[in-house]
Short mmCIF file of C-alpha atoms and ligand atoms in Angstrom, two decimals:
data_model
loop_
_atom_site.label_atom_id
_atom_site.label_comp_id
_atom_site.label_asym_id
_atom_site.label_seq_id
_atom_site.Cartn_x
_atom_site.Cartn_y
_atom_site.Cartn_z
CA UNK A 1 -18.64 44.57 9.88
CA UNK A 2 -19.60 41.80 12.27
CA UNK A 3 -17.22 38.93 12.43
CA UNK A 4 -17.97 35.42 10.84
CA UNK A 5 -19.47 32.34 12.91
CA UNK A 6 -19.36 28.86 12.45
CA UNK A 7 -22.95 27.46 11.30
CA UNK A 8 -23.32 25.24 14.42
CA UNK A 9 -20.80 23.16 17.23
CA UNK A 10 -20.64 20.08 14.50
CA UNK A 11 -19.14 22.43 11.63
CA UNK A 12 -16.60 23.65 14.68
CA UNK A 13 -15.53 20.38 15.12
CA UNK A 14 -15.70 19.49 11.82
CA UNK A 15 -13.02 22.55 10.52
CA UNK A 16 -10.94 21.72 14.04
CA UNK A 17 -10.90 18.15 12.96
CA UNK A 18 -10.07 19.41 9.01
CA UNK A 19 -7.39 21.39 10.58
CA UNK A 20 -5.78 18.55 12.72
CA UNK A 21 -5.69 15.83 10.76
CA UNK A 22 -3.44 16.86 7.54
CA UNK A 23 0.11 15.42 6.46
CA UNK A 24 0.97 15.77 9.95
CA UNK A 25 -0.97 12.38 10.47
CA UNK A 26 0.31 10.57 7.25
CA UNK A 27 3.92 11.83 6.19
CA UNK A 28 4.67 13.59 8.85
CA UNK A 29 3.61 11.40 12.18
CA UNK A 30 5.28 8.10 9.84
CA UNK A 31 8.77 9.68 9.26
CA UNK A 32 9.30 11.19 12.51
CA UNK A 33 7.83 7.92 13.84
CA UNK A 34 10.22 5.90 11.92
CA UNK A 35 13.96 8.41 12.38
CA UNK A 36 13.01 8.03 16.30
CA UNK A 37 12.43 3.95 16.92
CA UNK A 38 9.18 3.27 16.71
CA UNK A 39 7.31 2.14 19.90
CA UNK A 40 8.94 4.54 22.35
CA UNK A 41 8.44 7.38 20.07
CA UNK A 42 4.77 6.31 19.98
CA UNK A 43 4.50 5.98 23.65
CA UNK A 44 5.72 9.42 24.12
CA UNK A 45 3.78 10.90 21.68
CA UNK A 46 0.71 9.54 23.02
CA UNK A 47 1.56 10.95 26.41
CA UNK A 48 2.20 14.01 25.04
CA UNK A 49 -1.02 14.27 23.16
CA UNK A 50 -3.31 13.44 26.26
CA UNK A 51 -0.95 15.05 29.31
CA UNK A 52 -0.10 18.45 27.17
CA UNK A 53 -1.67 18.94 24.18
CA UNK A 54 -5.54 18.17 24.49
CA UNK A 55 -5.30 20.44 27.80
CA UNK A 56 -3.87 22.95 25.42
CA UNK A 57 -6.25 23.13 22.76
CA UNK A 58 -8.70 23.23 24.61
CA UNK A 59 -7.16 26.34 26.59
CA UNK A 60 -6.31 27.72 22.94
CA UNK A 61 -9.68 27.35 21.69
CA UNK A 62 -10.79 28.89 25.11
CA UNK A 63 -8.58 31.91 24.49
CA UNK A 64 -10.73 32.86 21.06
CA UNK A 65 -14.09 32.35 21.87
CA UNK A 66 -13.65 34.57 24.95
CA UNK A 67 -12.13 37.51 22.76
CA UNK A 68 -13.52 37.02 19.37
CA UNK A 69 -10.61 38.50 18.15
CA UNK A 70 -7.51 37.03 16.03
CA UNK A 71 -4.72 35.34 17.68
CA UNK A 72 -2.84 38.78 18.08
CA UNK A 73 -5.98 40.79 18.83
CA UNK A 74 -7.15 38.07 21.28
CA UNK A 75 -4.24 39.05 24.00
CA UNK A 76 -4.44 42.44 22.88
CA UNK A 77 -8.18 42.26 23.84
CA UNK A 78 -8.02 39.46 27.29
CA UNK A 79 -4.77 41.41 28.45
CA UNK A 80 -4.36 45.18 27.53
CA UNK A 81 -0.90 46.92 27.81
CA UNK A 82 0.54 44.14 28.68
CA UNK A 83 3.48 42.37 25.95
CA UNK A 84 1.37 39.01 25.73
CA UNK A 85 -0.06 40.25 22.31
CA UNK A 86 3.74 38.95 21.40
CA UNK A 87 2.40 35.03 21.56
CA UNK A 88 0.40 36.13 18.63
CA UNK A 89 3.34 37.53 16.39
CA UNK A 90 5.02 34.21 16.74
CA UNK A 91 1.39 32.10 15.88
CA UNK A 92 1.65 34.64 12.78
CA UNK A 93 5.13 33.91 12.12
CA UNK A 94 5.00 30.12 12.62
CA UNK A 95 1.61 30.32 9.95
CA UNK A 96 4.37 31.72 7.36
CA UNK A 97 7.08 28.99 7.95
CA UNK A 98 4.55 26.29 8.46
CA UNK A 99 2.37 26.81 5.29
CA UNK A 100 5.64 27.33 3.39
CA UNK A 101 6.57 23.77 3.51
CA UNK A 102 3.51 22.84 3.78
CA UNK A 103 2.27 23.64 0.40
CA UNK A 104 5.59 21.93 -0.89
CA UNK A 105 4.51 18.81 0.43
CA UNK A 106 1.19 18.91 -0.27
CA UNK A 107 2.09 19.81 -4.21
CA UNK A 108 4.06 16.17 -4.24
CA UNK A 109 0.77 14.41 -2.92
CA UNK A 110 -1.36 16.34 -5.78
CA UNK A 111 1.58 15.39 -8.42
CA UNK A 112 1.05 11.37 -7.24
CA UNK A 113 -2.64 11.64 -7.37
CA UNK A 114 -2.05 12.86 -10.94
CA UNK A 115 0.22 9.83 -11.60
CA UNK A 116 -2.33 7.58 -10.38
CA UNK A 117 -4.83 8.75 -12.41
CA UNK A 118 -3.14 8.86 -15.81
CA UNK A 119 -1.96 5.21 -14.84
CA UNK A 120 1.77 6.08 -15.05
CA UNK A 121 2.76 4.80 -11.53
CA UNK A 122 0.24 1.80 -11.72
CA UNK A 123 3.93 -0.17 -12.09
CA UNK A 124 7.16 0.74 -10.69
CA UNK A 125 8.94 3.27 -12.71
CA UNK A 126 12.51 2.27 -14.25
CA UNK A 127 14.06 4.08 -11.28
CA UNK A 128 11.76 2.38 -8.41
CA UNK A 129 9.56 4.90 -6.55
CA UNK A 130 12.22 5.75 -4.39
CA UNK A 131 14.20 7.11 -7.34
CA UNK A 132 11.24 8.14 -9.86
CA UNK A 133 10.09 10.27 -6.45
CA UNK A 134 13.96 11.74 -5.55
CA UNK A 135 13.72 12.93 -9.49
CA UNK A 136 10.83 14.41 -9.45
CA UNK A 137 11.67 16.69 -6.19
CA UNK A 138 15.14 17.71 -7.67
CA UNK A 139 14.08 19.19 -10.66
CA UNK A 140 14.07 22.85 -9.99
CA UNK A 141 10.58 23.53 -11.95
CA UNK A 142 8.28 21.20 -12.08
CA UNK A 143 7.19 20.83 -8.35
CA UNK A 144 6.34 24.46 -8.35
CA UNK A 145 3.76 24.09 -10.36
CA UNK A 146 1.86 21.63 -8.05
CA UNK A 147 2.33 23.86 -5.43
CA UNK A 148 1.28 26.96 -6.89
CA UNK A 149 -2.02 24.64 -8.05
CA UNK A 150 -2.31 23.53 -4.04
CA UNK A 151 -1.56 26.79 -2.68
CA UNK A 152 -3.88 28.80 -5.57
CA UNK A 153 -6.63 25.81 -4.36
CA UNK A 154 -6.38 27.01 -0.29
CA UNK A 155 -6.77 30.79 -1.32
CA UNK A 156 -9.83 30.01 -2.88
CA UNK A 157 -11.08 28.28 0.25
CA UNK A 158 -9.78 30.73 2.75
CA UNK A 159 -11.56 33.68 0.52
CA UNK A 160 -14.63 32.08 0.15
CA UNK A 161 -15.13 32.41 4.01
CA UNK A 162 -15.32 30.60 6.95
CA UNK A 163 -18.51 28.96 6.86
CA UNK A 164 -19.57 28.52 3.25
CA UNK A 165 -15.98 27.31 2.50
CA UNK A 166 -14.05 25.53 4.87
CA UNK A 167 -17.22 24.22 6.88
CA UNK A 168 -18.79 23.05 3.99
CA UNK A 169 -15.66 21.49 2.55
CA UNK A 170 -14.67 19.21 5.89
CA UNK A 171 -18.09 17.58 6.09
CA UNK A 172 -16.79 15.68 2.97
CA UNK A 173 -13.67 15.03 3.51
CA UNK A 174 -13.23 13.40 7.00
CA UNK A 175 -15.11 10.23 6.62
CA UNK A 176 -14.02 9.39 3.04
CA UNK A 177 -10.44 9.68 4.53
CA UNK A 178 -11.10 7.46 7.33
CA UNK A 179 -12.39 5.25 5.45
CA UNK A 180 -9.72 4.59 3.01
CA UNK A 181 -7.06 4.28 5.72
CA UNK A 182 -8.97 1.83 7.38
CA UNK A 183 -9.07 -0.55 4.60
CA UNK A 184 -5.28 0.03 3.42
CA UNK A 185 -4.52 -0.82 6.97
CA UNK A 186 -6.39 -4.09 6.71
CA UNK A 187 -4.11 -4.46 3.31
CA UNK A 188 -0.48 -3.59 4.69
CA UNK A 189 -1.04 -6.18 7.94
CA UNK A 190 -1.70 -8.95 5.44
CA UNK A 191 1.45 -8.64 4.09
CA UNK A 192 4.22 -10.75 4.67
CA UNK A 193 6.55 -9.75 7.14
CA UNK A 194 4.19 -6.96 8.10
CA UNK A 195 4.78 -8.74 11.68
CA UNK A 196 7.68 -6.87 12.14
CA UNK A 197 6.45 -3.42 11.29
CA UNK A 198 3.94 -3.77 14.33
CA UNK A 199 6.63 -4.64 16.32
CA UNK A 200 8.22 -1.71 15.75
CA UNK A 201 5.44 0.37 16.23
CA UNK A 202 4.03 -1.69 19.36
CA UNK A 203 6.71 -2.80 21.07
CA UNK A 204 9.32 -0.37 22.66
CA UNK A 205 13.19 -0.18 22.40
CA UNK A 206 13.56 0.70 25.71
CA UNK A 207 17.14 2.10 24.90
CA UNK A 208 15.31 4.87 22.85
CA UNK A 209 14.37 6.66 25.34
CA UNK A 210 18.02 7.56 26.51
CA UNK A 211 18.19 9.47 23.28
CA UNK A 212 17.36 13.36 24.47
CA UNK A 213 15.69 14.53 21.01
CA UNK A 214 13.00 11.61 20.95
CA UNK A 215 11.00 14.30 23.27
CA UNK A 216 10.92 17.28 21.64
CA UNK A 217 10.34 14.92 18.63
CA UNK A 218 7.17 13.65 20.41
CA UNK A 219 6.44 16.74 21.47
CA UNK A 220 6.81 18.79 18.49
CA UNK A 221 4.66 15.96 16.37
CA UNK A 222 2.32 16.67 18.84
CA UNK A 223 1.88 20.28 18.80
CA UNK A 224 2.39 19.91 14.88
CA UNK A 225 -0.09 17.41 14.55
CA UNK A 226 -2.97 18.85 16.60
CA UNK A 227 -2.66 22.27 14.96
CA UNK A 228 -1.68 23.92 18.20
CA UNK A 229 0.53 26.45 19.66
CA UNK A 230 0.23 28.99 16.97
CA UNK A 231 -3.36 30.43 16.75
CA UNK A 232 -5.21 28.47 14.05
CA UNK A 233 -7.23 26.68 16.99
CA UNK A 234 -7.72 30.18 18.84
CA UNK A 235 -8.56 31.92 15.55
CA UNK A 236 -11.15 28.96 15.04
CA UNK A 237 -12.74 29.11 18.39
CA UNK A 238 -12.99 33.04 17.88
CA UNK A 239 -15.80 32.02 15.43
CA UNK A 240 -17.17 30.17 17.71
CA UNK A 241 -20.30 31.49 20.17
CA UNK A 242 -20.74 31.07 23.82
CA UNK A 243 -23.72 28.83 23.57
CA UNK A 244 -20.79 25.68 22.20
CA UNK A 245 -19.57 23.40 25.04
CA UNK A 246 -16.25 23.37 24.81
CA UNK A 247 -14.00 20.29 27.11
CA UNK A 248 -16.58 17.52 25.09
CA UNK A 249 -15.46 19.24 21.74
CA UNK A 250 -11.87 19.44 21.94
CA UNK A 251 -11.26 15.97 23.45
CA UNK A 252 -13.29 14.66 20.24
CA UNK A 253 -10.95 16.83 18.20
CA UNK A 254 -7.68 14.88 19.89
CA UNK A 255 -9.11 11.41 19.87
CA UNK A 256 -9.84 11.91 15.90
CA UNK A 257 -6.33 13.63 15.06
CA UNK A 258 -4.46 10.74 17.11
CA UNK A 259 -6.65 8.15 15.58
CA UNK A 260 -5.80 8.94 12.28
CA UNK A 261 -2.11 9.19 13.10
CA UNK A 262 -2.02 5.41 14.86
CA UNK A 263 -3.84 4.44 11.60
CA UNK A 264 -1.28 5.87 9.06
CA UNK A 265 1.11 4.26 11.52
CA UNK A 266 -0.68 0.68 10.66
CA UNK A 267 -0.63 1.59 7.00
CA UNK A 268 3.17 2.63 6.94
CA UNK A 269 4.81 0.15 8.89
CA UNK A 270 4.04 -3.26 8.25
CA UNK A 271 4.67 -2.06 4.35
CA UNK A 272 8.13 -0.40 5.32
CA UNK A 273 9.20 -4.14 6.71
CA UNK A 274 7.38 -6.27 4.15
CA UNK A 275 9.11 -4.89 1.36
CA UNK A 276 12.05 -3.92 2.89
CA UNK A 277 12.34 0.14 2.80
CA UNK A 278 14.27 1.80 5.18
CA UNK A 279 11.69 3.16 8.35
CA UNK A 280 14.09 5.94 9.04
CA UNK A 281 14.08 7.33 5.10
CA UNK A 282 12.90 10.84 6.17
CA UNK A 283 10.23 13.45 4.68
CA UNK A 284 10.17 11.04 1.33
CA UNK A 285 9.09 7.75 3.71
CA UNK A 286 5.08 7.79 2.85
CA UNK A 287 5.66 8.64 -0.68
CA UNK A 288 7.96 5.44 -1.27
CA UNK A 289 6.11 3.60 1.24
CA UNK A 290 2.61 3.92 -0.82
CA UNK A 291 2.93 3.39 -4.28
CA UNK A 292 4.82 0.06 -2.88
CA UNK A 293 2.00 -0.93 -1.24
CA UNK A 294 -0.57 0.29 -3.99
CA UNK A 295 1.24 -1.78 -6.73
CA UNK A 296 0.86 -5.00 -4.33
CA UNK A 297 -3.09 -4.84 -4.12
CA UNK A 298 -5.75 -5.37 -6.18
CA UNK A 299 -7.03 -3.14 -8.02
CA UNK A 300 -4.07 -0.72 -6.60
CA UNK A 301 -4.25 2.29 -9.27
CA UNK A 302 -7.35 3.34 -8.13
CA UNK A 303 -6.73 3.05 -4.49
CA UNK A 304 -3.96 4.96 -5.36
CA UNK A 305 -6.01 7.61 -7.18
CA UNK A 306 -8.94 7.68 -3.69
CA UNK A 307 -6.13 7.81 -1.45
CA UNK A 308 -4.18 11.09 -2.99
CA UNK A 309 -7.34 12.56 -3.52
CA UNK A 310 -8.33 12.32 0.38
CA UNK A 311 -4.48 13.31 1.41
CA UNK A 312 -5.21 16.34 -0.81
CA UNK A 313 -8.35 17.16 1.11
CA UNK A 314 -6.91 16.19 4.37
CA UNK A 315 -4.13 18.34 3.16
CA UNK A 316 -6.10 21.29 2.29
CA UNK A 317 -8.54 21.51 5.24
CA UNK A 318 -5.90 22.45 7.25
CA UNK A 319 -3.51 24.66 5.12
CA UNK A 320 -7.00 26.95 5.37
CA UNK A 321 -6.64 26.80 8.73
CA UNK A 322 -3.43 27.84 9.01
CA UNK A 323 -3.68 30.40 6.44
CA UNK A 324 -6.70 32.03 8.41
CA UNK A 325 -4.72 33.17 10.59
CA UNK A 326 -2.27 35.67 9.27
CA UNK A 327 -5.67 36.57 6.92
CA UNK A 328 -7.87 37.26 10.04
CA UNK A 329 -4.74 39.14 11.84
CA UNK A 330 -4.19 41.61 8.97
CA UNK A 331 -8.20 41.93 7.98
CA UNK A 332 -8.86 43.34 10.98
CA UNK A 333 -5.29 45.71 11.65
CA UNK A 334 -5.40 46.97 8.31
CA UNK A 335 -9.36 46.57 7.43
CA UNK A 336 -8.28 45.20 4.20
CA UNK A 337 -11.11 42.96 2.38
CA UNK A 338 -11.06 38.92 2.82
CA UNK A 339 -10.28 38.43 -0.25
CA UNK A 340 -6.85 40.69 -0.48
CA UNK A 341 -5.72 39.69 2.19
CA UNK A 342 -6.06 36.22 1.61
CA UNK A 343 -4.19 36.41 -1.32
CA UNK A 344 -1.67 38.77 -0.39
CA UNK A 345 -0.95 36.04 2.17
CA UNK A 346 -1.37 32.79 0.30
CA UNK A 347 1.18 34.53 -1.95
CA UNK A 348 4.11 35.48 0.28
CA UNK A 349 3.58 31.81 1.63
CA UNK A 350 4.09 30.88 -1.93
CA UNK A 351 7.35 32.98 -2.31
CA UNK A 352 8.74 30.60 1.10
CA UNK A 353 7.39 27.78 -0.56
CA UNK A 354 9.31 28.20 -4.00
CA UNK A 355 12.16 28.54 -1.48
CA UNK A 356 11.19 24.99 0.03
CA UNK A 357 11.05 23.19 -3.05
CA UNK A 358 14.49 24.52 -4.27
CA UNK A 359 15.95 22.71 -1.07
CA UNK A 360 15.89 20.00 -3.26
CA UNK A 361 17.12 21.01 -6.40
CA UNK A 362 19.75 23.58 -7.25
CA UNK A 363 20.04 24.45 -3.31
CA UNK A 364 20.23 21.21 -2.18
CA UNK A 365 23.39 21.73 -0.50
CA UNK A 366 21.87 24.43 1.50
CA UNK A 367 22.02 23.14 5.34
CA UNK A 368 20.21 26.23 7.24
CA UNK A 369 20.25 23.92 10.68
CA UNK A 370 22.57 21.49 11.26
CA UNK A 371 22.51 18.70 8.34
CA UNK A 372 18.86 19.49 7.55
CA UNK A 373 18.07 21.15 4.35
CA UNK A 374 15.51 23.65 4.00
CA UNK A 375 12.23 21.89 4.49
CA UNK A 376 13.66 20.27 7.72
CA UNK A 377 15.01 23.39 8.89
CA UNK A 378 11.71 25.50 8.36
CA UNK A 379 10.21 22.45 10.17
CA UNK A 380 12.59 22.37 12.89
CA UNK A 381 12.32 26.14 13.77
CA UNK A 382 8.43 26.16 13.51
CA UNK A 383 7.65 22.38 15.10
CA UNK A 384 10.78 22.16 17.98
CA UNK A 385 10.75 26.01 18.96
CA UNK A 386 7.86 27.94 17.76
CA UNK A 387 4.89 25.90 18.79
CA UNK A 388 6.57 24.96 21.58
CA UNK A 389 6.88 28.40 23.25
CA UNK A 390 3.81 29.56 21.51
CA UNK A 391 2.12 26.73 23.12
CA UNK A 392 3.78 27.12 26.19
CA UNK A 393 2.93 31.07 26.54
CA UNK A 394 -0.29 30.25 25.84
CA UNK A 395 -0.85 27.68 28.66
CA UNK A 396 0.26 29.93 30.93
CA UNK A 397 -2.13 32.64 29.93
CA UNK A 398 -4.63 30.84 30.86
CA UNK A 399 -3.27 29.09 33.84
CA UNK A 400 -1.72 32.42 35.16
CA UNK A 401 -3.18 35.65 33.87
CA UNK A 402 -6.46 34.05 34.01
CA UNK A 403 -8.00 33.44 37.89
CA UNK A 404 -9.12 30.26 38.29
CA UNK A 405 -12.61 31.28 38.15
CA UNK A 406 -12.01 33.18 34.97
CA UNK A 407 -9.85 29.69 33.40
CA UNK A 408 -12.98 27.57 34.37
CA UNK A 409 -15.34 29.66 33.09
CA UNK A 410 -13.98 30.28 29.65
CA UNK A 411 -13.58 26.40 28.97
CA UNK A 412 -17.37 25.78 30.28
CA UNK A 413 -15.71 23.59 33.72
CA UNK A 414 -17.27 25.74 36.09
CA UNK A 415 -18.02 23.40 38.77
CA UNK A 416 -16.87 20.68 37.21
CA UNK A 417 -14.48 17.77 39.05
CA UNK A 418 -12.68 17.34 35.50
CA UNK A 419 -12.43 20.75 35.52
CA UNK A 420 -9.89 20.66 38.49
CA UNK A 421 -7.71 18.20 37.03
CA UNK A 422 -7.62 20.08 33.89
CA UNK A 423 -6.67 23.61 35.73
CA UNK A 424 -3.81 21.34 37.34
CA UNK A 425 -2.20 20.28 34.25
CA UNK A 426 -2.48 23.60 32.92
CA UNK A 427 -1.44 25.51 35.90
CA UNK A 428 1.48 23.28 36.76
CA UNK A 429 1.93 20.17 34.71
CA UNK A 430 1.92 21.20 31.15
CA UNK A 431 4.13 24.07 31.79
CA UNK A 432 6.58 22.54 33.61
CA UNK A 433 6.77 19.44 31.51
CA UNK A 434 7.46 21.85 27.85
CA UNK A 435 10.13 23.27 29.76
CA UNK A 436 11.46 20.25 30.74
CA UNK A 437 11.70 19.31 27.20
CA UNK A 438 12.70 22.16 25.53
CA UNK A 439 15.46 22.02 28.13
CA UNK A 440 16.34 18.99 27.68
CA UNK A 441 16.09 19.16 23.76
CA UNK A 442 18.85 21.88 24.38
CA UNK A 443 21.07 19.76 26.23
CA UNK A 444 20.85 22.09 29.27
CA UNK A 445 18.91 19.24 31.78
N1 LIG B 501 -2.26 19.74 12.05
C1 LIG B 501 -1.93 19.79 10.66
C2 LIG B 501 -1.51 18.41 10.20
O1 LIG B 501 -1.38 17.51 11.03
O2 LIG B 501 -1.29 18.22 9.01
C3 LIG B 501 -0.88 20.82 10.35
C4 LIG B 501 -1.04 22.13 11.07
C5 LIG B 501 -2.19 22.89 10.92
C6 LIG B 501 -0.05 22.57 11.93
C7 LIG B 501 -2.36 24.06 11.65
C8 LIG B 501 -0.19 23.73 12.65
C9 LIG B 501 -1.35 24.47 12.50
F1 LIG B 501 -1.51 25.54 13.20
#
């Protein structure tokens, strides 16, 4: 069977795109955001994004197209009898733990678009929104449901194929989301007091930065929010042909996904300080956050009912990707069809995910890591460990395994003077500086 392509450069970048920008940029870039101060947070983040992580994805992306394979078969295929094939194992694993709380989240943002559209959170239930929400997460049931629905929704993509579904699907959904941000942004910096939310965004604590896990925070948001260090952007770029340029297409895929996150930042903030919520409230921060600010606007129930809808999208575009790649891993080892496999996937990630949403019910006392139930624990292994060293072994596949000539050539840089600077960071920089901050994250530097 020959393997699937993308219909042309434009739906690559589209699905990349899909796959970046998700919850990461919304609930996940505002809460992480808001538990680590802010400004210096954002600062590192952004260096993060442009020092380490476009390099990356661009090297991930690299990695696939060369091999056409899946993100195990890729090393299998670039390096044989060798124990790189490993990096894969952990993209695989990190897909499981990733899409597991994933789907949990993304089930609460279907559950408010569903409020929103039968009218029932047009004004502030008896218990606020910070209580109606804690309510709704706690009972043991219920949120299952919507998770199941979002989960069941993501198989459906994933089966129908690369390019007729999730191609087809991201054209939609990227603009529409843009847009509505954009305008809700206008909205929360017209509030009052939103002054002080772009100070905290804008302006550093420069004290922050003596606190070690502020980088592995920025790091791991990074990583997290660009989809890499675990395969989905190699398994993309495996569908991609050799005719696609790729250094133009991945530094469009960054400047989107970090555009979208500074956004959400200008939606979130100035809200969190005009009406007084806590910035560091955790995981629950955007969906306290939002129906505050919808029920402030005009005409705020059906911005409300827009908004969920694109989350949802944003949402699913990139559970397919991550879903893709166990599916493409065990297609191809076991030559099982698309569609079993997709299920057979999307339903063990289900099985974590019922796990997940528990957390906050009858296991809420369950502390895995530290204080942090099980949602922040899944997230903490798969965001401050796994893409990490995934990310990191992959860097230095291509900045050490690979010759120089072979690096350059797979990215399209042959020749190029931007092509040096990029081997650099690769070779040297990136590697160096994820080690630093895993390191440091450990309390060993
Ligand atoms: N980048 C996605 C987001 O920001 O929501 C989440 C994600 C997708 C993480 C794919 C990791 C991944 F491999």
């Amino acid at each position: 069977m020959s393997r699937e392509n993308w219909g042309s450069r434009l739906g690559f970048m589209l699905a990349a795109m899909g796959s970046a920008v998700g919850l990461g940029n919304i609930w996940r870039f505002s809460f992480v955001a808001g538990n680590n101060g802010g400004g210096a947070f954002l600062i590192l983040y952004l260096l993060c994004v442009l020092l380490i992580g476009i390099p990356l994805l661009l090297s991930e992306v690299s990695i696939g197209r060369k091999a056409q394979s899946d993100v195990v078969g890729s090393f299998k295929k670039l390096a044989p009898g060798t124990p790189w094939f490993l990096t894969g194992f952990f993209g695989v694993l990190s897909a499981f733990l990733i899409l597991g709380f994933y789907s949990v989240v993304a089930g609460w943002a279907i559950y408010y678009f569903i409020q929103y559209v039968t009218g029932s959170f047009a004004a502030q239930p008896e218990a606020g929104y910070g209580g109606a929400f804690g309510e709704f997460i706690s009972n043991s049931w219920y949120p299952l449901f919507w998770t199941a629905l979002f989960m069941g929704l993501t198989i459906f993509i994933v089966v129908s194929g690369v390019k007729k579904g999730i191609e087809s699907a991201n054209k939609i959904f990227m603009p529409l989301l843009a847009i509505i941000l954009i305008v809700l942004a206008f909205y929360s910096i017209s509030f009052d007091g939103a002054a002080e939310g772009l100070r905290f965004l804008f302006s550093p604590d420069w004290s922050a930065f003596s606190d070690p896990s502020i980088y592995i925070a920025a790091l791991g948001q990074a990583f997290f929010s660009l989809s890499i260090g675990m395969g989905a952007m190699l398994t993309y770029g495996s569908y991609l042909s050799k005719e696609h340029k790729l250094p133009g297409a991945t530094l469009g895929i960054g400047i989107m996904d970090t555009f979208f996150a500074v956004v959400s930042g200008l939606v979130i903030f100035p809200a969190v300080f005009a009406f007084g919520i806590d910035p560091a409230s955790g995981p629950p921060l955007v969906f306290i956050t939002l129906p505050t600010i919808f029920e402030q606007i005009p005409l705020g129930g059906i911005v409300g009912v827009v908004f969920f809808f694109a989350l949802i999208l944003a949402a699913l575009s990139s559970s397919v990707s991550i879903l893709e790649v166990p599916t493409a891993y065990f297609m191809r080892v076991f030559n099982w069809s698309r569609r079993f496999t997709t299920i057979l996937m999307g339903s063990i990630m289900f099985v974590l995910g019922i796990v997940v949403s528990l957390g906050f019910g009858i296991w809420a006392g369950v502390t895995p890591i530290g204080e942090r139930n099980i949602l922040d624990s899944m997230d903490y292994v798969a965001s401050y460990i796994f893409l990490p060293l995934g990310g990191l072994a992959m860097i230095l596949f291509v900045g050490w395994y690979f010759t120089k000539q072979q690096a350059l050539e797979a990215t399209d840089f042959t020749g190029s003077a931007v092509g040096n600077v990029w081997y650099f960071i690769v070779r040297y920089f990136a590697p160096i500086g994820i080690i630093l901050v895993c390191l440091n994250s450990l309390g060993i530097i």
